[in-house]
Amino acid sequence: MAPPDRGDTPRDTGVLAQAGIAEDSNMRHSAEELASWLEFLLHPEEHEYDRTVIYGTEFGGPGHKKEEPGPVAPTSSDQPGTVPSDAQLPFESVLEGYHVSQFIHGMSAVGSPVVESPTNALAPGAATLHNIWWIGGKGIPSLVDQFQQLGWEGDASKLTFDFLLRLQTVAAQVHLLAEQLHPVVPKYAVIIKGVRHNLKQAADAAVAAFEKKFAEKPETDISIDWGAAILAGIAAAAVTYVTAGGGIILISAMTSAWSTAFTDAAGDLLKPGDGAPVTGTLWRDLAHSYLDKQAEILTAGKNEIDQLNRTVQNALDMFNSDPDIQQFIKDFGAET
């Protein structure tokens, strides 16, 4: 149910565009519905319904504020139990001081990364890490074994074989680093997917709570459950990342297989959770409850990404401090 005389899309969609929530985003409809309700609640001057009426100012006092559901009584009427007309008492929004952008801040934070589409930048990265891992663990050792079977002798052969042995030592170290980094790429993608899922579900719960409050005007707490996904533990979890065969993966092959592999990884890591419901009696209570959920979701996602970032940084530190790798780069690296 949309607000009176409004649709599920806000009159001003610029706030959604500015937040980077694209029209084809799976969060877009939820963001639109939430923004439409917020736009309605933040502009009581445009309608005769829910507002905060300021009582007592006619006597020179500071004024007592109270939520009133409306509709506002006409100026000429004197109907018991109705809200005094705007001409008689000042009023403000039930969410005075808030802005729509605060409520879609979370969706804005994860609106841009492309993680599910086969054309995303993570698929080639996953293929590259797999290839580095495979070359270090299988490719170079196989090359060393085959070289010894060539029957090539002489000084050039010895120099080449010595180089391959050094390369094998370095490749083995890089293999260990790539083994740590190999599952990081799908984990980044799954965390973004999980954050988006939770933010969308929380926004839907907030809209459901707004609809219930407007239609039923309950005097006790509204409580709306939402289907949370557990984000904690993704960074530390084991991931079976299905790849095409046991050897080198072409970038094009990885790109075409990404959606399936990503869906499998997401299914393994995103478990159903019990998120605390969106609750409250007053409009501001419901808003606070939703904003708390938004902050909790973003914090959980950030904590998981921070753990992945530490994994990447540790691998880079190991690479930069490994004497065999650094000496090999010094001896055989390209001159700059």
Tab-separated table of N, CA and C in Angstrom, residues 2-164:
chain	number	residue	atom	x	y	z
A	2	ALA	N	0.687	2.080	-0.978
A	2	ALA	CA	1.434	3.331	-1.066
A	2	ALA	C	0.764	4.389	-0.199
A	3	PRO	N	1.463	5.463	0.127
A	3	PRO	CA	0.847	6.567	0.874
A	3	PRO	C	-0.308	7.168	0.072
A	4	PRO	N	-1.242	7.859	0.718
A	4	PRO	CA	-2.397	8.450	0.020
A	4	PRO	C	-1.971	9.360	-1.124
A	5	ASP	N	-2.619	9.181	-2.260
A	5	ASP	CA	-2.392	10.026	-3.435
A	5	ASP	C	-0.965	9.940	-3.948
A	6	ARG	N	-0.298	8.841	-3.642
A	6	ARG	CA	1.079	8.636	-4.108
A	6	ARG	C	1.222	7.200	-4.599
A	7	GLY	N	2.276	6.967	-5.346
A	7	GLY	CA	2.562	5.620	-5.809
A	7	GLY	C	3.717	5.014	-5.038
A	8	ASP	N	4.173	3.857	-5.489
A	8	ASP	CA	5.297	3.187	-4.843
A	8	ASP	C	6.638	3.810	-5.207
A	9	THR	N	6.620	4.762	-6.128
A	9	THR	CA	7.835	5.471	-6.522
A	9	THR	C	7.757	6.901	-5.997
A	10	PRO	N	8.813	7.421	-5.402
A	10	PRO	CA	8.759	8.803	-4.897
A	10	PRO	C	8.614	9.799	-6.036
A	11	ARG	N	8.038	10.921	-5.730
A	11	ARG	CA	7.903	11.955	-6.753
A	11	ARG	C	9.265	12.458	-7.209
A	12	ASP	N	10.209	12.500	-6.284
A	12	ASP	CA	11.570	12.920	-6.604
A	12	ASP	C	12.470	11.686	-6.579
A	13	THR	N	12.777	11.144	-7.762
A	13	THR	CA	13.658	9.974	-7.843
A	13	THR	C	15.125	10.369	-7.885
A	14	GLY	N	15.373	11.676	-7.866
A	14	GLY	CA	16.764	12.137	-7.924
A	14	GLY	C	17.596	11.642	-6.759
A	15	VAL	N	16.970	11.497	-5.581
A	15	VAL	CA	17.712	11.042	-4.414
A	15	VAL	C	18.206	9.610	-4.620
A	16	LEU	N	17.453	8.800	-5.361
A	16	LEU	CA	17.875	7.428	-5.645
A	16	LEU	C	19.007	7.410	-6.669
A	17	ALA	N	18.883	8.258	-7.677
A	17	ALA	CA	19.945	8.345	-8.683
A	17	ALA	C	21.239	8.850	-8.056
A	18	GLN	N	21.108	9.853	-7.185
A	18	GLN	CA	22.284	10.407	-6.520
A	18	GLN	C	22.936	9.363	-5.618
A	19	ALA	N	22.131	8.472	-5.050
A	19	ALA	CA	22.666	7.424	-4.175
A	19	ALA	C	23.302	6.285	-4.969
A	20	GLY	N	23.134	6.294	-6.286
A	20	GLY	CA	23.748	5.249	-7.104
A	20	GLY	C	22.989	3.940	-7.090
A	21	ILE	N	21.689	3.982	-6.756
A	21	ILE	CA	20.864	2.765	-6.774
A	21	ILE	C	20.226	2.687	-8.150
A	22	ALA	N	20.814	1.920	-9.031
A	22	ALA	CA	20.405	1.873	-10.432
A	22	ALA	C	19.002	1.302	-10.586
A	23	GLU	N	18.371	1.627	-11.703
A	23	GLU	CA	17.005	1.173	-11.945
A	23	GLU	C	16.920	-0.342	-12.087
A	24	ASP	N	18.018	-0.998	-12.503
A	24	ASP	CA	18.001	-2.449	-12.644
A	24	ASP	C	18.532	-3.167	-11.405
A	25	SER	N	18.806	-2.419	-10.333
A	25	SER	CA	19.273	-3.038	-9.093
A	25	SER	C	18.147	-3.807	-8.424
A	26	ASN	N	18.471	-4.961	-7.815
A	26	ASN	CA	17.430	-5.717	-7.119
A	26	ASN	C	17.011	-5.030	-5.819
A	27	MET	N	17.684	-3.945	-5.460
A	27	MET	CA	17.288	-3.151	-4.298
A	27	MET	C	16.395	-1.970	-4.678
A	28	ARG	N	16.289	-1.703	-5.982
A	28	ARG	CA	15.646	-0.465	-6.434
A	28	ARG	C	14.187	-0.364	-5.986
A	29	HIS	N	13.389	-1.412	-6.180
A	29	HIS	CA	11.960	-1.328	-5.832
A	29	HIS	C	11.785	-1.079	-4.341
A	30	SER	N	12.571	-1.766	-3.517
A	30	SER	CA	12.480	-1.562	-2.065
A	30	SER	C	12.862	-0.141	-1.699
A	31	ALA	N	13.911	0.373	-2.342
A	31	ALA	CA	14.347	1.746	-2.076
A	31	ALA	C	13.269	2.745	-2.501
A	32	GLU	N	12.617	2.479	-3.628
A	32	GLU	CA	11.558	3.375	-4.102
A	32	GLU	C	10.379	3.414	-3.132
A	33	GLU	N	9.941	2.233	-2.681
A	33	GLU	CA	8.800	2.181	-1.760
A	33	GLU	C	9.118	2.904	-0.457
A	34	LEU	N	10.322	2.660	0.069
A	34	LEU	CA	10.713	3.321	1.312
A	34	LEU	C	10.804	4.825	1.115
A	35	ALA	N	11.403	5.251	0.011
A	35	ALA	CA	11.557	6.686	-0.260
A	35	ALA	C	10.199	7.358	-0.444
A	36	SER	N	9.232	6.663	-1.046
A	36	SER	CA	7.900	7.248	-1.244
A	36	SER	C	7.224	7.507	0.099
A	37	TRP	N	7.316	6.546	1.020
A	37	TRP	CA	6.737	6.744	2.351
A	37	TRP	C	7.455	7.868	3.100
A	38	LEU	N	8.756	7.901	3.015
A	38	LEU	CA	9.514	8.944	3.714
A	38	LEU	C	9.177	10.321	3.158
A	39	GLU	N	9.063	10.415	1.834
A	39	GLU	CA	8.709	11.679	1.191
A	39	GLU	C	7.349	12.159	1.698
A	40	PHE	N	6.412	11.232	1.840
A	40	PHE	CA	5.078	11.544	2.362
A	40	PHE	C	5.161	12.034	3.807
A	41	LEU	N	5.876	11.312	4.629
A	41	LEU	CA	5.956	11.647	6.054
A	41	LEU	C	6.737	12.933	6.309
A	42	LEU	N	7.709	13.222	5.472
A	42	LEU	CA	8.547	14.406	5.669
A	42	LEU	C	7.884	15.690	5.163
A	43	HIS	N	6.753	15.564	4.457
A	43	HIS	CA	6.096	16.756	3.903
A	43	HIS	C	4.612	16.776	4.263
A	44	PRO	N	4.294	16.979	5.543
A	44	PRO	CA	2.887	17.023	5.955
A	44	PRO	C	2.140	18.215	5.373
A	45	GLU	N	2.855	19.232	4.919
A	45	GLU	CA	2.187	20.386	4.313
A	45	GLU	C	1.523	20.017	2.988
A	46	GLU	N	1.862	18.830	2.452
A	46	GLU	CA	1.293	18.411	1.172
A	46	GLU	C	0.060	17.524	1.336
A	47	HIS	N	-0.303	17.204	2.571
A	47	HIS	CA	-1.461	16.325	2.787
A	47	HIS	C	-2.085	16.640	4.146
A	48	GLU	N	-3.154	15.926	4.511
A	48	GLU	CA	-3.866	16.223	5.753
A	48	GLU	C	-3.733	15.103	6.782
A	49	TYR	N	-2.727	14.232	6.565
A	49	TYR	CA	-2.610	13.068	7.448
A	49	TYR	C	-1.488	13.242	8.473
A	50	ASP	N	-0.805	12.147	8.797
A	50	ASP	CA	0.098	12.097	9.948
A	50	ASP	C	1.081	13.265	9.993
A	51	ARG	N	1.149	13.863	11.175
A	51	ARG	CA	2.011	15.017	11.432
A	51	ARG	C	2.231	15.127	12.934
A	52	THR	N	3.202	15.902	13.321
A	52	THR	CA	3.410	16.211	14.734
A	52	THR	C	2.849	17.604	14.991
A	53	VAL	N	1.813	17.667	15.795
A	53	VAL	CA	1.174	18.951	16.123
A	53	VAL	C	1.827	19.516	17.380
A	54	ILE	N	2.069	20.822	17.365
A	54	ILE	CA	2.727	21.491	18.498
A	54	ILE	C	1.663	22.245	19.293
A	55	TYR	N	1.312	21.720	20.442
A	55	TYR	CA	0.271	22.297	21.287
A	55	TYR	C	0.893	23.252	22.312
A	56	GLY	N	0.135	24.219	22.738
A	56	GLY	CA	0.535	25.073	23.856
A	56	GLY	C	1.236	26.344	23.474
A	57	THR	N	1.644	26.489	22.236
A	57	THR	CA	2.391	27.698	21.864
A	57	THR	C	1.503	28.940	21.884
A	58	GLU	N	0.191	28.737	21.786
A	58	GLU	CA	-0.698	29.908	21.801
A	58	GLU	C	-0.689	30.606	23.147
A	59	PHE	N	-0.163	29.895	24.175
A	59	PHE	CA	-0.089	30.508	25.507
A	59	PHE	C	1.330	30.986	25.832
A	60	GLY	N	2.169	30.999	24.843
A	60	GLY	CA	3.531	31.499	25.032
A	60	GLY	C	4.500	30.473	25.576
A	61	GLY	N	4.072	29.231	25.738
A	61	GLY	CA	4.962	28.193	26.235
A	61	GLY	C	5.798	27.583	25.126
A	62	PRO	N	6.672	26.634	25.506
A	62	PRO	CA	7.551	26.005	24.510
A	62	PRO	C	6.800	25.083	23.564
A	63	GLY	N	5.626	24.634	23.961
A	63	GLY	CA	4.834	23.770	23.097
A	63	GLY	C	5.035	22.298	23.393
A	64	HIS	N	3.933	21.558	23.409
A	64	HIS	CA	3.974	20.116	23.607
A	64	HIS	C	3.707	19.452	22.257
A	65	LYS	N	4.618	18.579	21.824
A	65	LYS	CA	4.485	17.934	20.524
A	65	LYS	C	3.825	16.564	20.669
A	66	LYS	N	2.920	16.277	19.741
A	66	LYS	CA	2.237	14.998	19.772
A	66	LYS	C	1.921	14.543	18.349
A	67	GLU	N	2.205	13.268	18.092
A	67	GLU	CA	1.837	12.689	16.795
A	67	GLU	C	0.321	12.651	16.668
A	68	GLU	N	-0.163	13.091	15.530
A	68	GLU	CA	-1.591	13.021	15.250
A	68	GLU	C	-1.776	12.368	13.882
A	69	PRO	N	-2.704	11.417	13.775
A	69	PRO	CA	-2.849	10.688	12.520
A	69	PRO	C	-3.660	11.397	11.449
A	70	GLY	N	-4.479	12.376	11.823
A	70	GLY	CA	-5.327	13.019	10.836
A	70	GLY	C	-6.531	12.148	10.484
A	71	PRO	N	-7.384	12.532	9.567
A	71	PRO	CA	-7.186	13.761	8.781
A	71	PRO	C	-7.434	15.029	9.596
A	72	VAL	N	-6.813	16.099	9.165
A	72	VAL	CA	-6.924	17.376	9.866
A	72	VAL	C	-8.330	17.940	9.687
A	73	ALA	N	-8.903	18.423	10.793
A	73	ALA	CA	-10.244	19.013	10.729
A	73	ALA	C	-10.204	20.332	9.970
A	74	PRO	N	-11.207	20.609	9.149
A	74	PRO	CA	-11.260	21.901	8.454
A	74	PRO	C	-11.278	23.062	9.447
A	75	THR	N	-10.835	24.219	9.020
A	75	THR	CA	-10.758	25.386	9.887
A	75	THR	C	-12.108	25.748	10.478
A	76	SER	N	-13.182	25.564	9.723
A	76	SER	CA	-14.502	25.997	10.171
A	76	SER	C	-15.188	24.982	11.084
A	77	SER	N	-14.619	23.787	11.227
A	77	SER	CA	-15.312	22.759	12.007
A	77	SER	C	-14.837	22.734	13.448
A	78	ASP	N	-15.626	22.114	14.256
A	78	ASP	CA	-15.273	21.952	15.675
A	78	ASP	C	-15.661	20.535	16.068
A	79	GLN	N	-14.989	19.578	15.455
A	79	GLN	CA	-15.329	18.171	15.647
A	79	GLN	C	-14.518	17.583	16.793
A	80	PRO	N	-15.177	17.050	17.803
A	80	PRO	CA	-14.444	16.450	18.919
A	80	PRO	C	-13.572	15.279	18.453
A	81	GLY	N	-12.383	15.233	18.993
A	81	GLY	CA	-11.502	14.106	18.706
A	81	GLY	C	-10.703	14.222	17.433
A	82	THR	N	-10.863	15.306	16.702
A	82	THR	CA	-10.074	15.466	15.478
A	82	THR	C	-8.908	16.400	15.735
A	83	VAL	N	-7.931	16.327	14.840
A	83	VAL	CA	-6.746	17.170	14.981
A	83	VAL	C	-7.105	18.616	14.668
A	84	PRO	N	-6.709	19.569	15.511
A	84	PRO	CA	-6.978	20.978	15.202
A	84	PRO	C	-6.393	21.357	13.846
A	85	SER	N	-7.015	22.272	13.192
A	85	SER	CA	-6.579	22.614	11.844
A	85	SER	C	-5.212	23.282	11.861
A	86	ASP	N	-4.563	23.212	10.692
A	86	ASP	CA	-3.240	23.813	10.549
A	86	ASP	C	-3.282	25.313	10.817
A	87	ALA	N	-4.429	25.902	10.526
A	87	ALA	CA	-4.529	27.348	10.718
A	87	ALA	C	-4.512	27.713	12.195
A	88	GLN	N	-4.859	26.758	13.071
A	88	GLN	CA	-4.949	27.052	14.497
A	88	GLN	C	-3.654	26.696	15.251
A	89	LEU	N	-3.011	25.610	14.884
A	89	LEU	CA	-1.818	25.160	15.593
A	89	LEU	C	-0.684	24.840	14.623
A	90	PRO	N	0.535	25.141	15.023
A	90	PRO	CA	1.670	24.786	14.164
A	90	PRO	C	1.910	23.271	14.176
A	91	PHE	N	2.587	22.787	13.164
A	91	PHE	CA	2.872	21.350	13.072
A	91	PHE	C	4.198	21.159	12.346
A	92	GLU	N	4.689	19.939	12.407
A	92	GLU	CA	5.914	19.576	11.692
A	92	GLU	C	5.817	18.106	11.296
A	93	SER	N	6.790	17.644	10.568
A	93	SER	CA	6.816	16.245	10.141
A	93	SER	C	7.000	15.319	11.339
A	94	VAL	N	6.429	14.124	11.255
A	94	VAL	CA	6.642	13.117	12.303
A	94	VAL	C	8.092	12.640	12.305
A	95	LEU	N	8.811	12.932	11.232
A	95	LEU	CA	10.237	12.585	11.141
A	95	LEU	C	11.069	13.845	10.934
A	96	GLU	N	10.655	14.908	11.600
A	96	GLU	CA	11.346	16.196	11.480
A	96	GLU	C	12.842	16.022	11.745
A	97	GLY	N	13.661	16.592	10.868
A	97	GLY	CA	15.112	16.531	11.048
A	97	GLY	C	15.785	15.418	10.266
A	98	TYR	N	15.002	14.484	9.749
A	98	TYR	CA	15.562	13.394	8.960
A	98	TYR	C	15.551	13.747	7.479
A	99	HIS	N	16.306	12.966	6.703
A	99	HIS	CA	16.340	13.104	5.253
A	99	HIS	C	16.247	11.721	4.630
A	100	VAL	N	15.675	11.644	3.441
A	100	VAL	CA	15.532	10.351	2.767
A	100	VAL	C	16.886	9.675	2.606
A	101	SER	N	17.915	10.453	2.313
A	101	SER	CA	19.248	9.879	2.062
A	101	SER	C	19.769	9.066	3.238
A	102	GLN	N	19.377	9.424	4.458
A	102	GLN	CA	19.832	8.672	5.630
A	102	GLN	C	19.289	7.249	5.623
A	103	PHE	N	18.119	7.059	5.045
A	103	PHE	CA	17.459	5.759	5.065
A	103	PHE	C	17.902	4.863	3.921
A	104	ILE	N	18.510	5.430	2.888
A	104	ILE	CA	19.009	4.607	1.784
A	104	ILE	C	20.533	4.651	1.716
A	105	HIS	N	21.142	5.164	2.795
A	105	HIS	CA	22.599	5.248	2.852
A	105	HIS	C	23.245	3.876	2.683
A	106	GLY	N	22.677	2.864	3.350
A	106	GLY	CA	23.255	1.524	3.264
A	106	GLY	C	23.186	0.973	1.852
A	107	MET	N	22.019	1.070	1.214
A	107	MET	CA	21.876	0.587	-0.159
A	107	MET	C	22.783	1.354	-1.110
A	108	SER	N	22.994	2.625	-0.812
A	108	SER	CA	23.913	3.421	-1.626
A	108	SER	C	25.345	2.907	-1.512
A	109	ALA	N	25.737	2.468	-0.296
A	109	ALA	CA	27.109	2.011	-0.070
A	109	ALA	C	27.443	0.762	-0.863
A	110	VAL	N	26.438	-0.074	-1.146
A	110	VAL	CA	26.705	-1.318	-1.884
A	110	VAL	C	25.971	-1.336	-3.225
A	111	GLY	N	25.533	-0.171	-3.679
A	111	GLY	CA	24.757	-0.113	-4.909
A	111	GLY	C	25.585	-0.242	-6.170
A	112	SER	N	26.855	0.159	-6.124
A	112	SER	CA	27.666	0.216	-7.346
A	112	SER	C	28.402	-1.074	-7.718
A	113	PRO	N	28.993	-1.816	-6.753
A	113	PRO	CA	29.785	-2.990	-7.145
A	113	PRO	C	28.958	-4.003	-7.946
A	114	VAL	N	29.541	-4.466	-9.047
A	114	VAL	CA	28.891	-5.484	-9.870
A	114	VAL	C	29.489	-6.828	-9.472
A	115	VAL	N	28.690	-7.680	-8.837
A	115	VAL	CA	29.241	-8.942	-8.337
A	115	VAL	C	28.530	-10.173	-8.897
A	116	GLU	N	27.288	-10.042	-9.348
A	116	GLU	CA	26.549	-11.212	-9.788
A	116	GLU	C	26.585	-11.413	-11.294
A	117	SER	N	26.715	-10.338	-12.041
A	117	SER	CA	26.710	-10.431	-13.495
A	117	SER	C	27.983	-11.106	-14.009
A	118	PRO	N	27.882	-11.919	-15.076
A	118	PRO	CA	29.077	-12.537	-15.664
A	118	PRO	C	30.086	-11.528	-16.177
A	119	THR	N	29.652	-10.281	-16.411
A	119	THR	CA	30.564	-9.268	-16.943
A	119	THR	C	31.317	-8.523	-15.849
A	120	ASN	N	31.158	-8.950	-14.593
A	120	ASN	CA	31.814	-8.213	-13.511
A	120	ASN	C	33.325	-8.425	-13.542
A	121	ALA	N	34.041	-7.549	-12.840
A	121	ALA	CA	35.509	-7.593	-12.849
A	121	ALA	C	36.073	-8.691	-11.959
A	122	LEU	N	35.233	-9.307	-11.147
A	122	LEU	CA	35.743	-10.327	-10.235
A	122	LEU	C	36.005	-11.653	-10.940
A	123	ALA	N	35.234	-11.967	-11.975
A	123	ALA	CA	35.420	-13.238	-12.673
A	123	ALA	C	36.830	-13.371	-13.264
A	124	PRO	N	37.329	-12.383	-14.013
A	124	PRO	CA	38.711	-12.485	-14.496
A	124	PRO	C	39.720	-12.573	-13.349
A	125	GLY	N	39.442	-11.873	-12.250
A	125	GLY	CA	40.347	-11.946	-11.106
A	125	GLY	C	40.389	-13.341	-10.515
A	126	ALA	N	39.223	-13.982	-10.441
A	126	ALA	CA	39.170	-15.346	-9.923
A	126	ALA	C	39.954	-16.287	-10.831
A	127	ALA	N	39.804	-16.114	-12.146
A	127	ALA	CA	40.538	-16.959	-13.095
A	127	ALA	C	42.038	-16.745	-12.964
A	128	THR	N	42.451	-15.497	-12.830
A	128	THR	CA	43.876	-15.186	-12.710
A	128	THR	C	44.482	-15.821	-11.459
A	129	LEU	N	43.789	-15.697	-10.333
A	129	LEU	CA	44.298	-16.294	-9.098
A	129	LEU	C	44.351	-17.810	-9.195
A	130	HIS	N	43.343	-18.403	-9.834
A	130	HIS	CA	43.370	-19.855	-10.019
A	130	HIS	C	44.574	-20.260	-10.864
A	131	ASN	N	44.831	-19.501	-11.933
A	131	ASN	CA	45.945	-19.847	-12.817
A	131	ASN	C	47.289	-19.715	-12.115
A	132	ILE	N	47.449	-18.662	-11.298
A	132	ILE	CA	48.689	-18.499	-10.534
A	132	ILE	C	48.853	-19.665	-9.565
A	133	TRP	N	47.746	-20.014	-8.898
A	133	TRP	CA	47.778	-21.142	-7.956
A	133	TRP	C	48.149	-22.441	-8.669
A	134	TRP	N	47.542	-22.673	-9.839
A	134	TRP	CA	47.790	-23.921	-10.568
A	134	TRP	C	49.211	-23.981	-11.113
A	135	ILE	N	49.686	-22.869	-11.676
A	135	ILE	CA	51.046	-22.848	-12.236
A	135	ILE	C	52.082	-23.105	-11.153
A	136	GLY	N	51.874	-22.472	-9.980
A	136	GLY	CA	52.833	-22.661	-8.892
A	136	GLY	C	52.817	-24.066	-8.322
A	137	GLY	N	51.627	-24.685	-8.259
A	137	GLY	CA	51.519	-26.000	-7.637
A	137	GLY	C	51.701	-27.149	-8.598
A	138	LYS	N	51.336	-26.947	-9.889
A	138	LYS	CA	51.376	-28.049	-10.853
A	138	LYS	C	52.225	-27.734	-12.083
A	139	GLY	N	52.044	-26.547	-12.626
A	139	GLY	CA	52.659	-26.217	-13.913
A	139	GLY	C	54.182	-26.231	-13.904
A	140	ILE	N	54.776	-25.465	-13.012
A	140	ILE	CA	56.242	-25.364	-12.973
A	140	ILE	C	56.885	-26.684	-12.541
A	141	PRO	N	56.405	-27.360	-11.489
A	141	PRO	CA	56.987	-28.664	-11.147
A	141	PRO	C	56.914	-29.652	-12.315
A	142	SER	N	55.819	-29.620	-13.071
A	142	SER	CA	55.707	-30.500	-14.231
A	142	SER	C	56.738	-30.134	-15.288
A	143	LEU	N	56.958	-28.839	-15.493
A	143	LEU	CA	57.961	-28.388	-16.454
A	143	LEU	C	59.356	-28.849	-16.052
A	144	VAL	N	59.699	-28.779	-14.770
A	144	VAL	CA	61.007	-29.233	-14.284
A	144	VAL	C	61.186	-30.729	-14.538
A	145	ASP	N	60.157	-31.506	-14.254
A	145	ASP	CA	60.230	-32.956	-14.477
A	145	ASP	C	60.430	-33.282	-15.953
A	146	GLN	N	59.703	-32.578	-16.808
A	146	GLN	CA	59.799	-32.843	-18.239
A	146	GLN	C	61.153	-32.409	-18.799
A	147	PHE	N	61.714	-31.348	-18.241
A	147	PHE	CA	63.005	-30.863	-18.749
A	147	PHE	C	64.093	-31.927	-18.579
A	148	GLN	N	64.041	-32.633	-17.454
A	148	GLN	CA	65.060	-33.644	-17.183
A	148	GLN	C	64.961	-34.828	-18.141
A	149	GLN	N	63.846	-34.966	-18.835
A	149	GLN	CA	63.667	-36.079	-19.757
A	149	GLN	C	64.023	-35.719	-21.196
A	150	LEU	N	64.464	-34.472	-21.416
A	150	LEU	CA	64.764	-34.032	-22.776
A	150	LEU	C	66.077	-34.593	-23.311
A	151	GLY	N	66.999	-34.914	-22.402
A	151	GLY	CA	68.311	-35.393	-22.837
A	151	GLY	C	69.225	-34.285	-23.311
A	152	TRP	N	68.898	-33.059	-22.946
A	152	TRP	CA	69.711	-31.898	-23.349
A	152	TRP	C	70.866	-31.774	-22.366
A	153	GLU	N	72.092	-31.655	-22.891
A	153	GLU	CA	73.278	-31.569	-22.050
A	153	GLU	C	74.088	-30.346	-22.437
A	154	GLY	N	75.052	-30.010	-21.571
A	154	GLY	CA	75.921	-28.878	-21.848
A	154	GLY	C	75.680	-27.726	-20.897
A	155	ASP	N	76.519	-26.673	-21.065
A	155	ASP	CA	76.436	-25.520	-20.150
A	155	ASP	C	75.071	-24.827	-20.216
A	156	ALA	N	74.546	-24.662	-21.419
A	156	ALA	CA	73.241	-23.990	-21.564
A	156	ALA	C	72.148	-24.776	-20.851
A	157	SER	N	72.232	-26.115	-20.985
A	157	SER	CA	71.244	-26.959	-20.307
A	157	SER	C	71.332	-26.789	-18.803
A	158	LYS	N	72.562	-26.759	-18.270
A	158	LYS	CA	72.736	-26.619	-16.817
A	158	LYS	C	72.202	-25.277	-16.337
A	159	LEU	N	72.527	-24.201	-17.081
A	159	LEU	CA	72.041	-22.872	-16.691
A	159	LEU	C	70.506	-22.817	-16.706
A	160	THR	N	69.922	-23.424	-17.733
A	160	THR	CA	68.460	-23.427	-17.837
A	160	THR	C	67.829	-24.207	-16.693
A	161	PHE	N	68.434	-25.387	-16.393
A	161	PHE	CA	67.881	-26.206	-15.325
A	161	PHE	C	68.013	-25.514	-13.964
A	162	ASP	N	69.153	-24.846	-13.741
A	162	ASP	CA	69.320	-24.099	-12.484
A	162	ASP	C	68.268	-22.995	-12.362
A	163	PHE	N	67.997	-22.334	-13.499
A	163	PHE	CA	66.967	-21.291	-13.495
A	163	PHE	C	65.611	-21.885	-13.151
A	164	LEU	N	65.299	-23.051	-13.766
A	164	LEU	CA	64.010	-23.684	-13.500
A	164	LEU	C	63.870	-24.114	-12.050
